[in-house]
Short mmCIF file of C-alpha atoms and ligand atoms in Angstrom, two decimals:
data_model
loop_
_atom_site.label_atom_id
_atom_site.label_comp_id
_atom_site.label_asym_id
_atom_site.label_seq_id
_atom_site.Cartn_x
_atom_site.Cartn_y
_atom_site.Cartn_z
CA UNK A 1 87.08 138.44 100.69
CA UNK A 2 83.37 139.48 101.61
CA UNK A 3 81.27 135.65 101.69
CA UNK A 4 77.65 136.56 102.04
CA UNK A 5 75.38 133.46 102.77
CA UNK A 6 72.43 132.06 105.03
CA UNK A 7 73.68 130.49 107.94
CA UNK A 8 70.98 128.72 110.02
CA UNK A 9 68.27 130.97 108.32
CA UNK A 10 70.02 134.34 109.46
CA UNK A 11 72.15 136.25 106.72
CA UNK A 12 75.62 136.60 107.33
CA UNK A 13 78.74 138.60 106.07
CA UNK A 14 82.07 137.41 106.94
CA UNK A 15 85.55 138.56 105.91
CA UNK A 16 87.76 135.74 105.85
CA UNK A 17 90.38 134.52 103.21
CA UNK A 18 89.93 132.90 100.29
CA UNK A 19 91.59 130.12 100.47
CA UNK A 20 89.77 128.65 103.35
CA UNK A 21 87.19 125.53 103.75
CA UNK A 22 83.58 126.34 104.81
CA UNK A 23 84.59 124.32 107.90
CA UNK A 24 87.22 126.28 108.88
CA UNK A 25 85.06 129.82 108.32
CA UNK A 26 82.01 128.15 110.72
CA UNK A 27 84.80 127.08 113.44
CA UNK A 28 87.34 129.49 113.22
CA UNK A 29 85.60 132.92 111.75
CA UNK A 30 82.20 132.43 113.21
CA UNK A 31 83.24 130.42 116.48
CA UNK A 32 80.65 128.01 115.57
CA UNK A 33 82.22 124.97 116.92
CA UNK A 34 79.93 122.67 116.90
CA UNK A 35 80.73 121.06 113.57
CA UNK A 36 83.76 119.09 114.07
CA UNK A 37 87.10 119.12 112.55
CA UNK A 38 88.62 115.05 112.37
CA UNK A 39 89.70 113.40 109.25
CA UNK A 40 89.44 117.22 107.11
CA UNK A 41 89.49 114.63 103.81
CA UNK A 42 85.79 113.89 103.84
CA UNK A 43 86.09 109.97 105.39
CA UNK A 44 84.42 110.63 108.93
CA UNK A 45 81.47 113.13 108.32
CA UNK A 46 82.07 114.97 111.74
CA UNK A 47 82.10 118.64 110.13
CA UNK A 48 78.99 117.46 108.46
CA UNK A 49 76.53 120.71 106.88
CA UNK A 50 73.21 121.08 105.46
CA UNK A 51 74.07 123.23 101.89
CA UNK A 52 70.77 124.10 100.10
CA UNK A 53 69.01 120.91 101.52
CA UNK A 54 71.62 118.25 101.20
CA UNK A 55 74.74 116.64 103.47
CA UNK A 56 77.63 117.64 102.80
CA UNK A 57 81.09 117.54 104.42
CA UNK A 58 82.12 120.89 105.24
CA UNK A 59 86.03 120.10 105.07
CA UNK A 60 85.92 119.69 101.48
CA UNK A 61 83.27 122.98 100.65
CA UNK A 62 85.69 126.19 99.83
CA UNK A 63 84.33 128.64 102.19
CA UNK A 64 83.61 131.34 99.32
CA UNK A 65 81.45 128.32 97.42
CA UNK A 66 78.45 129.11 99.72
CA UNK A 67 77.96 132.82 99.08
CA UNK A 68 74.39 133.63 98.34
CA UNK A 69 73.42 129.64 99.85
CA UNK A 70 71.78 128.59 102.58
CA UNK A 71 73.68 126.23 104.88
CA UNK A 72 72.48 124.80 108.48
CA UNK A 73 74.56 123.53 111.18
CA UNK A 74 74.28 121.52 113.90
CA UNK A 75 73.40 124.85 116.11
CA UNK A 76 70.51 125.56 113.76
CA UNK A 77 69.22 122.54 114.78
CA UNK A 78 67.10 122.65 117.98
CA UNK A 79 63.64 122.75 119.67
CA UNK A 80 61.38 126.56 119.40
CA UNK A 81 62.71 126.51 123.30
CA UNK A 82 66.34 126.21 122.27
CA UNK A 83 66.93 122.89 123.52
CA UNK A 84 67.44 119.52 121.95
CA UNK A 85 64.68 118.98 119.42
CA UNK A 86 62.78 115.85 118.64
CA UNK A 87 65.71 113.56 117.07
CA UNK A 88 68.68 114.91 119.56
CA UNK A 89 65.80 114.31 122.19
CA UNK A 90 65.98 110.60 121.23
CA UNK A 91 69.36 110.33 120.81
CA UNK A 92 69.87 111.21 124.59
CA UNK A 93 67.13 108.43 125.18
CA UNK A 94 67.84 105.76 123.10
CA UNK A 95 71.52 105.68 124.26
CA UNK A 96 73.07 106.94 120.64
CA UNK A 97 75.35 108.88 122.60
CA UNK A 98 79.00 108.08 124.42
CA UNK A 99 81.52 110.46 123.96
CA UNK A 100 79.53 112.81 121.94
CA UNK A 101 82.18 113.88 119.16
CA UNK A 102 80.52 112.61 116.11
CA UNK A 103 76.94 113.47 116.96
CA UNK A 104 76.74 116.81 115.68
CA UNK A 105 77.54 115.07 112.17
CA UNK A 106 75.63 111.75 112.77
CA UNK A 107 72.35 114.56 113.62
CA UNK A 108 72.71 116.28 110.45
CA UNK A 109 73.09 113.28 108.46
CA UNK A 110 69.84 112.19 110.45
CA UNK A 111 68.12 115.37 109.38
CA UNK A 112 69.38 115.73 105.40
CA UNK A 113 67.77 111.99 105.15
CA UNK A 114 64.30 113.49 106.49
CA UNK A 115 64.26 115.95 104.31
CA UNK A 116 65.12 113.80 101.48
CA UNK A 117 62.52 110.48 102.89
CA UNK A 118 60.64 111.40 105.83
CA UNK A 119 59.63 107.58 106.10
CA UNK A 120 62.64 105.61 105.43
CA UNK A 121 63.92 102.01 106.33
CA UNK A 122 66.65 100.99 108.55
CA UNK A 123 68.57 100.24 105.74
CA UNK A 124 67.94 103.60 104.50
CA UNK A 125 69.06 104.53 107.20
CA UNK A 126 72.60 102.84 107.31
CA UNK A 127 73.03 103.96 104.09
CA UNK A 128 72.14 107.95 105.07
CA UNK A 129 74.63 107.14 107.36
CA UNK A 130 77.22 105.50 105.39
CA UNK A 131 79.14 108.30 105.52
CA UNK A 132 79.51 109.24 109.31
CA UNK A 133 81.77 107.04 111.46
CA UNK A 134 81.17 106.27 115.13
CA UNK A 135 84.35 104.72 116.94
CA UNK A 136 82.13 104.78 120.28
CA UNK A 137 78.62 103.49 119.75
CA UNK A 138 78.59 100.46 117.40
CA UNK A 139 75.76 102.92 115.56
CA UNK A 140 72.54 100.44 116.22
CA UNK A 141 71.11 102.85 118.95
CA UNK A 142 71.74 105.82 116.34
CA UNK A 143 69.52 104.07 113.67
CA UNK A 144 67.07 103.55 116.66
CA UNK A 145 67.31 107.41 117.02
CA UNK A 146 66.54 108.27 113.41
CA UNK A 147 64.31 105.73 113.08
CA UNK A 148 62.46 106.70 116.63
CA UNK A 149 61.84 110.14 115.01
CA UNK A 150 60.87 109.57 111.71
CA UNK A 151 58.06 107.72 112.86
CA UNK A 152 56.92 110.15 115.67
CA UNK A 153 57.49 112.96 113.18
CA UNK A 154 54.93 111.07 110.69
CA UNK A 155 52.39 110.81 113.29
CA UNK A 156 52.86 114.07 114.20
CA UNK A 157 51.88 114.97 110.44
CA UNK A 158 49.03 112.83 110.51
CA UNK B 1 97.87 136.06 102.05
CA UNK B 2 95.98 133.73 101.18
CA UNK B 3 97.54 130.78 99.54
CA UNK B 4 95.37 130.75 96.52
CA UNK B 5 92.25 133.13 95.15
CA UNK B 6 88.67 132.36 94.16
CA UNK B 7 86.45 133.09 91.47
CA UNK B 8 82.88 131.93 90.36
CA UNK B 9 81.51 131.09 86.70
CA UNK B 10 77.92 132.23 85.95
CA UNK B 11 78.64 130.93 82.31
CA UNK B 12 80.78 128.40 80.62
CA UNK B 13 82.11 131.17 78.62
CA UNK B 14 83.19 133.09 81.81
CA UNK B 15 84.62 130.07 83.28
CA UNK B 16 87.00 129.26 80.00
CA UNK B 17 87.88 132.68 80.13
CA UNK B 18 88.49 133.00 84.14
CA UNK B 19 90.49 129.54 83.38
CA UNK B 20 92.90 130.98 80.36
CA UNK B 21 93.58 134.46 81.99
CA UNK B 22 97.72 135.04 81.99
CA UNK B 23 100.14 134.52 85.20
CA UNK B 24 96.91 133.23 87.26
CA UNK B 25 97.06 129.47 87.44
CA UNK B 26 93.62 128.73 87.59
CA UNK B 27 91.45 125.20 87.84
CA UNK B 28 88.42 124.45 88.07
CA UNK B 29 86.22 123.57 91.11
CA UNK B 30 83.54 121.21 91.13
CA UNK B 31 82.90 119.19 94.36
CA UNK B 32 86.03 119.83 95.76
CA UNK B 33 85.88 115.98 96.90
CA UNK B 34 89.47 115.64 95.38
CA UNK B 35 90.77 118.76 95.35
CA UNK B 36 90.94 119.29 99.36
CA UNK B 37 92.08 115.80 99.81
CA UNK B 38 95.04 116.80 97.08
CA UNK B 39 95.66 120.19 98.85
CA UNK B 40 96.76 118.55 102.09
CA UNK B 41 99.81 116.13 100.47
CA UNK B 42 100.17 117.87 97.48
CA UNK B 43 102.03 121.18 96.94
CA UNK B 44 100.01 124.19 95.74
CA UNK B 45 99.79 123.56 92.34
CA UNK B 46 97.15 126.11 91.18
CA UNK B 47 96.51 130.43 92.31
CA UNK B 48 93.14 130.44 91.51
CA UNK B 49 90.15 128.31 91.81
CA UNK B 50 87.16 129.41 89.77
CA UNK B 51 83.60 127.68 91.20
CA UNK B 52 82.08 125.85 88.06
CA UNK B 53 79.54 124.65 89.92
CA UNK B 54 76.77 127.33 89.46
CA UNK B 55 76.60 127.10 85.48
CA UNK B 56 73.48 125.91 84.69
CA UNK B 57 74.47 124.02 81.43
CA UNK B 58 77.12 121.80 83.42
CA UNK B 59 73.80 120.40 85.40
CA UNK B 60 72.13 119.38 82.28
CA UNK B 61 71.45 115.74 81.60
CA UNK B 62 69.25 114.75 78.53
CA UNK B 63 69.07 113.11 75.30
CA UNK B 64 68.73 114.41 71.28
CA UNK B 65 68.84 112.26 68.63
CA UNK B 66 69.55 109.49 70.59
CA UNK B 67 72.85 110.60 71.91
CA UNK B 68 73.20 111.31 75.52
CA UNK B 69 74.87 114.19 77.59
CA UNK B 70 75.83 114.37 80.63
CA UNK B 71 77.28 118.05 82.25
CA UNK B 72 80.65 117.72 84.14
CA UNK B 73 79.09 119.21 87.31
CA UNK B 74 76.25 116.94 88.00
CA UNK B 75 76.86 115.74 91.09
CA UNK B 76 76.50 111.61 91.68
CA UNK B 77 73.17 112.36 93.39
CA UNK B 78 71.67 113.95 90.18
CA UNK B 79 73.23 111.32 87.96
CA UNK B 80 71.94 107.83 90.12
CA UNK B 81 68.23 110.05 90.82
CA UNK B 82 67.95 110.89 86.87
CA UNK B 83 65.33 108.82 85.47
CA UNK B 84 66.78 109.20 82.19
CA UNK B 85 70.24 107.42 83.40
CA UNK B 86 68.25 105.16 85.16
CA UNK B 87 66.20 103.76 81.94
CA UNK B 88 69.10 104.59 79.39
CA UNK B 89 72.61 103.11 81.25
CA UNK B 90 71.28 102.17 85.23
CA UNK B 91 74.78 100.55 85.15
CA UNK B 92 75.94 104.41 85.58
CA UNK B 93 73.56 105.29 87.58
CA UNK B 94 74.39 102.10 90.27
CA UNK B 95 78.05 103.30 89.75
CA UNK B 96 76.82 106.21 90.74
CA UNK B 97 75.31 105.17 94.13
CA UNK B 98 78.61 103.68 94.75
CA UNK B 99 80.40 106.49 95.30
CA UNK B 100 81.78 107.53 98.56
CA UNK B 101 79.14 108.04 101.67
CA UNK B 102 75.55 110.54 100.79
CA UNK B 103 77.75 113.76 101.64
CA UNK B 104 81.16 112.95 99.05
CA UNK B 105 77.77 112.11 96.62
CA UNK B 106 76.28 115.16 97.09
CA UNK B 107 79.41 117.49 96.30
CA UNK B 108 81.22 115.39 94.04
CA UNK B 109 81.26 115.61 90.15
CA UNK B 110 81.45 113.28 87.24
CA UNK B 111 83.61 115.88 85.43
CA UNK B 112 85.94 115.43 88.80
CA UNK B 113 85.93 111.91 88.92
CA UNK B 114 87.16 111.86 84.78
CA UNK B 115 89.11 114.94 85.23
CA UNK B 116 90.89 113.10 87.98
CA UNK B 117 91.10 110.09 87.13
CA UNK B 118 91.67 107.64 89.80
CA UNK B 119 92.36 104.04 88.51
CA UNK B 120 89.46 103.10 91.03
CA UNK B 121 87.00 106.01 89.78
CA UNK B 122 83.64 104.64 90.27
CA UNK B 123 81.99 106.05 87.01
CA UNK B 124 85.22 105.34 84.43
CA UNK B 125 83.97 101.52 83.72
CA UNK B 126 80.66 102.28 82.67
CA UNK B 127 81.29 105.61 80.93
CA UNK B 128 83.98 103.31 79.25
CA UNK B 129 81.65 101.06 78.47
CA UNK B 130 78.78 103.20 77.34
CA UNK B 131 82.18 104.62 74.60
CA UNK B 132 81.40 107.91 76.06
CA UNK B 133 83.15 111.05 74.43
CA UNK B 134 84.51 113.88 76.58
CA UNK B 135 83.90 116.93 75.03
CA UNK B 136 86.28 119.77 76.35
CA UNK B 137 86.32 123.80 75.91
CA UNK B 138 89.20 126.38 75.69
CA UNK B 139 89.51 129.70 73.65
CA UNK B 140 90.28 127.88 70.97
CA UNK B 141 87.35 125.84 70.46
CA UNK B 142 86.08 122.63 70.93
CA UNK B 143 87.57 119.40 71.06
CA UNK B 144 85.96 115.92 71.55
CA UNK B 145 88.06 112.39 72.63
CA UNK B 146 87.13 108.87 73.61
CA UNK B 147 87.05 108.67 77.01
CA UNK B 148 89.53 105.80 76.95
CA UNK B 149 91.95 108.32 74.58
CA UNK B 150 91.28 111.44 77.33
CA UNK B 151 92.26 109.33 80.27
CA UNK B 152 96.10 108.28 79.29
CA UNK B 153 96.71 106.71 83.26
CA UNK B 154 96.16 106.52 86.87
CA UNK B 155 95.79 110.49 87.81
CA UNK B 156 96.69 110.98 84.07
CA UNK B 157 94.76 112.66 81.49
CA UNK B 158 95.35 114.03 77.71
CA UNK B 159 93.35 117.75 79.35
CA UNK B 160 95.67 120.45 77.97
CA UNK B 161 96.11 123.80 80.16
CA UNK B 162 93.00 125.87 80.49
CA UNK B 163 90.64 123.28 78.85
CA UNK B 164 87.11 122.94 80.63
CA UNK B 165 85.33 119.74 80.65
CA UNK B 166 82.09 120.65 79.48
CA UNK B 167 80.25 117.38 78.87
CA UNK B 168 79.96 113.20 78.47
CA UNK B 169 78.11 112.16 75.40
CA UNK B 170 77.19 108.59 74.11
CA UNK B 171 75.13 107.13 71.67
CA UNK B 172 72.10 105.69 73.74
CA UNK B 173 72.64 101.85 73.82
CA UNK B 174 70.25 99.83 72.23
CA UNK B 175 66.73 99.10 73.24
CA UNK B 176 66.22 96.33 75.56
CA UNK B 177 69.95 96.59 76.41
CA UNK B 178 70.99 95.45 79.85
CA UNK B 179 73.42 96.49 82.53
CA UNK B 180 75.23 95.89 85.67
CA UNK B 181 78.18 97.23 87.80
CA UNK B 182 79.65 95.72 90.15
CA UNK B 183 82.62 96.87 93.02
CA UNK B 184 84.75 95.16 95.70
CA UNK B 185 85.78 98.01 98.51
CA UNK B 186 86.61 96.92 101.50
CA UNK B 187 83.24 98.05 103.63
CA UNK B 188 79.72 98.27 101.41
CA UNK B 189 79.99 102.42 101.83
CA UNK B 190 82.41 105.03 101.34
CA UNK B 191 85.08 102.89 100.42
CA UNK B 192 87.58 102.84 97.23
CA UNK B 193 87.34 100.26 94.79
CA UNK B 194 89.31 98.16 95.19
CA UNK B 195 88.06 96.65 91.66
CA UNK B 196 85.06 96.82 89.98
CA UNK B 197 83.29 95.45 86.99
CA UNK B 198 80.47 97.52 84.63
CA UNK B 199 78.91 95.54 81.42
CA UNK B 200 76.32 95.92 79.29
CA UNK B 201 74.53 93.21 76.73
CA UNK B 202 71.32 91.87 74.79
CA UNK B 203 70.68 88.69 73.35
CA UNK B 204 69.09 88.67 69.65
CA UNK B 205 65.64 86.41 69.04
CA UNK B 206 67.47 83.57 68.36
CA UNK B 207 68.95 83.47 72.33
CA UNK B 208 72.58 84.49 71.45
CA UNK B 209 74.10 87.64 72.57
CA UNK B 210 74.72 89.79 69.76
CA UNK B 211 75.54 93.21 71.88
CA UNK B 212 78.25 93.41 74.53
CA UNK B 213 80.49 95.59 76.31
CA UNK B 214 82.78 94.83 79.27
CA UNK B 215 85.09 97.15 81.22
CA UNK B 216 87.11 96.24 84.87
CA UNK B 217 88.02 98.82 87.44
CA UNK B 218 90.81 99.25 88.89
CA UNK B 219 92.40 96.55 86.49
CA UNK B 220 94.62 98.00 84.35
CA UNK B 221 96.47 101.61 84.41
CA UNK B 222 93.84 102.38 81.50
CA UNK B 223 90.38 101.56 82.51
CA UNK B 224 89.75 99.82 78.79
CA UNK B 225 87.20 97.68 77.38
CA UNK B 226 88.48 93.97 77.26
CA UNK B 227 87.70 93.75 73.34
CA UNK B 228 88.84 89.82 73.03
CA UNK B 229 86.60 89.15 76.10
CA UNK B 230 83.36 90.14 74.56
CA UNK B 231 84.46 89.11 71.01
CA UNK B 232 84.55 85.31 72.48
CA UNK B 233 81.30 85.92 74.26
CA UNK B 234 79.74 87.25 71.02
CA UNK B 235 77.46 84.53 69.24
CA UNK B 236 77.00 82.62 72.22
CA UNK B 237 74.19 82.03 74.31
CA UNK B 238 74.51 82.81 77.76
CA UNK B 239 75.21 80.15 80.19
CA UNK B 240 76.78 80.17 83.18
CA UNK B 241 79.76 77.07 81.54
CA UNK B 242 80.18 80.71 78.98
CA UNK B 243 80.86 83.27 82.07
CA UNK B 244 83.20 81.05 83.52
CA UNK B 245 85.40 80.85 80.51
CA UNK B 246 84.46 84.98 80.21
CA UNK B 247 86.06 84.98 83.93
CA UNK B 248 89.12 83.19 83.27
CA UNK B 249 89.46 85.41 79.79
CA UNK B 250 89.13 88.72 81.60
CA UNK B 251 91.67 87.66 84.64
CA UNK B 252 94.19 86.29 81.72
CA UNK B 253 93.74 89.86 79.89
CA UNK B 254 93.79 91.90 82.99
CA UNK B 255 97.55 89.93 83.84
CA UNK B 256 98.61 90.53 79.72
CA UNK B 257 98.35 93.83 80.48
CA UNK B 258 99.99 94.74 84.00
CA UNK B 259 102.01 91.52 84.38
CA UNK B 260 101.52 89.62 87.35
CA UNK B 261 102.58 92.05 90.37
CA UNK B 262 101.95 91.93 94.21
CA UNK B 263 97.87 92.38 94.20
CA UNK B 264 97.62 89.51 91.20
CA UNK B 265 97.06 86.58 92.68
CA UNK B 266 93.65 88.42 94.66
CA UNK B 267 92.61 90.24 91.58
CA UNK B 268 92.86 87.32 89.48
CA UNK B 269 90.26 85.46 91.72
CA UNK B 270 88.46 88.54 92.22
CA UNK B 271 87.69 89.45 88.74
CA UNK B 272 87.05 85.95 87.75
CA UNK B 273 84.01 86.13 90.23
CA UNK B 274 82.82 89.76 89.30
CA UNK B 275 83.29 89.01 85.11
CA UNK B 276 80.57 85.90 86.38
CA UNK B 277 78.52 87.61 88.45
CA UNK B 278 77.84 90.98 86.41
CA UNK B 279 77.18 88.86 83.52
CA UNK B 280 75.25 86.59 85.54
CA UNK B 281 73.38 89.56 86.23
CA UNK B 282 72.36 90.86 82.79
CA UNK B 283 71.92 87.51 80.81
CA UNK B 284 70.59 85.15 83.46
CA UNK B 285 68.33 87.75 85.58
CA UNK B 286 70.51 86.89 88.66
CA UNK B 287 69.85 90.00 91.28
CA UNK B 288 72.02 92.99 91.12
CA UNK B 289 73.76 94.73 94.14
CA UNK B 290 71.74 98.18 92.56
S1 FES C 1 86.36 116.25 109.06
FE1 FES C 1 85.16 116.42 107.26
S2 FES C 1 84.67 114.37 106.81
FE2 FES C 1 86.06 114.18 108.47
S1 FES C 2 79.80 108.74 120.31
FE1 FES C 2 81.97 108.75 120.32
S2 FES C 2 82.47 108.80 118.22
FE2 FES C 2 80.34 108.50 118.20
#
């Protein structure tokens, strides 16, 4: 079937079965890989999405459920230059990273909180990330991440 | 070929009928939280799955004539950020915010969480409490049960083929009413319960509590309301001397029911300590985990 959608502001049409999860269509029709396929049963948030402004895991979407949405991945998220933006900046700098395979979900859970609370606390923080597991970094330098960009992101406003 | 088809509802009309059309076996799709997690140890057991999520009527939450609705497709976001939930049952609401991690919130349904009714399902206690009615659609009309009649089991329900869940209702409690749920998972976040607690209760002017409602998780097979429970605690003022007879109550009902088995001897403890502290909670002012 034809799915029709936003995908990282650009529209897309995509043949691909029906019987498919939206995290299988990104990796496997569109060769976006950097979403990341672990658990597939929505415990480890690595294939984490952006759909219409909120997290979501992307192993348990049915591709043909975004047609006419908007979803961002983790490639839509960058600097104007193409490189790491602000928060993937600080991830590199605050140490958030080891063997990098749950970042692309820990950034977009970073992101869907910011949208949500651009000023939140650490333990808004944990909580945003409740949902993401780490088996590498023992998560405190990812909160420092978040929490390093919220606050240069508010001053930025200011 | 793909293994199964797809089909969206604009309407709940168009989903009932997408749902009852001949030779397609057809469900419906909310949040897909347990249906993806089914698909991988379960064999195919539908050729169709028709997108529910987009009706606008199976968002709605609100209140008329003091009766509340709930749509099966609000998500646990909408349901723990409505203001209405908050100031009408925050018990549901807190349930609510217990779900899963932000992203299974997000997606995931209360019309999914009845519909499949997981012993542990975070929002059965205080729907059970709150005597909530599912109302269901199919070409032949409506129908409207207890939630306690509609859910028969673990994974079991009284849904007959091609029904749609179309809404909760319950009569708001009354004014001044309070609530708490509580829920033992392993970790704080995205964990199952592995047994929870929702109540809800006033006192009258003269210091005795004269309303109250209390449902476990995870308990029994049938998430029920233990009746004798809040019959003894009826009358009474709250102490603390009351909840710890309450506790013992609840842990001797919970074992009349299942017997004692292999988790008893932790769940007895366990709900002893969670029948205190949620009704520590509403009577006594004691802080709540939400
Ligand atoms: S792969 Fe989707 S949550 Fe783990
Ligand atoms: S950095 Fe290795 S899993 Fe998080």
């Amino acid at each position: 079937m034809l799915i029709q959608f936003t995908l990282n502001n650009q529209p897309v049409a995509v043949e691909a079965p029906s019987d498919i999860t939206l995290l299988a269509l990104l990796r496997d029709h569109l060769r976006l890989t950097g979403s990341k396929e672990a658990c597939e049963v929505g415990e480890c948030g690595a294939c984490s999405v952006i759909l219409d402004g909120e997290l979501v895991n992307s192993c348990l979407v049915a591709a043909p459920q975004v047609s006419g949405r908007s979803v961002i991945t983790i490639e839509g998220v960058r600097a104007p230059d193409g490189g790491p933006n602000d928060m993937q900046q600080n991830f590199i700098s605050y140490g958030a990273v080891q063997c990098g395979f749950c970042i692309p979900g820990m950034i977009m859970a970073g992101e869907a909180l910011l949208l949500k609370n651009p000023q939140p606390t650490r333990q808004q923080i944990r909580v945003a990330l409740a949902g993401n597991l780490c088996r590498c970094t023992g998560y405190q330098q990812i909160v420092d991440a978040i929490e390093a960009t919220a606050k240069s992101r508010a001053r930025q406003r200011a | 070929m793909p293994k199964y088809s797809f089909a969206t509802a604009a309407t709940v009309d168009e989903a009932v009928r997408l749902l009852n059309e001949p030779e397609v076996r057809s469900i419906p799709l909310g949040g897909g939280t347990d249906i993806f997690v089914a698909l991988r140890v379960n064999p195919l057991w539908f050729d169709r799955l028709v997108d529910i999520t987009h009706v606008p009527e199976l968002h709605h939450i609100g209140v008329a004539d003091g009766v509340v609705s709930i749509g099966a497709a609000v998500t646990f976001t909408q349901a723990l950020e409505s203001e209405l939930l908050q100031g009408v049952a925050p018990f549901l609401a807190c349930a609510c915010e217990n779900v899963g991690g932000p992203a299974i919130r997000n997606s995931g349904t209360l019309g999914g969480n009845v519909a499949n009714a997981a012993a542990c399902a975070d929002s059965l206690p205080a729907l059970v409490c709150l005597d909530a009615v599912v109302h269901l659609l199919s070409p032949a009309g409506e129908r409207a049960l207890p939630i306690s009649e509609f859910v028969s089991g673990p994974h079991q329900t009284n849904i007959q083929p091609g029904e749609l869940i179309t809404h909760f209702s319950f009569a708001q409690p009354p004014a001044g009413a309070r609530s708490a749920f509580i829920k033992i998972g392993r970790r704080r976040a995205q964990s199952i319960s592995r047994l929870s607690i929702a109540a809800i209760g006033t006192t009258n002017a003269g210091g005795a509590i004269d309303y109250i409602r209390i449902t476990p998780g995870a308990a029994t097979p049938k998430t029920i309301r233990f009746t004798p429970v809040e019959d003894m605690l009826k009358g009474q003022p709250p102490t603390r001397e009351l909840f710890v007879r309450a506790g013992e109550a609840m842990s001797a009902e919970m074992i009349s029911v299942t017997g004692r088995r292999w988790s008893t001897p932790y769940k007895e403890i366990a709900l002893k300590a969670i029948t205190e502290r949620v009704l520590a909670a509403i009577f006594l002012q004691e802080a709540q985990p939400c």
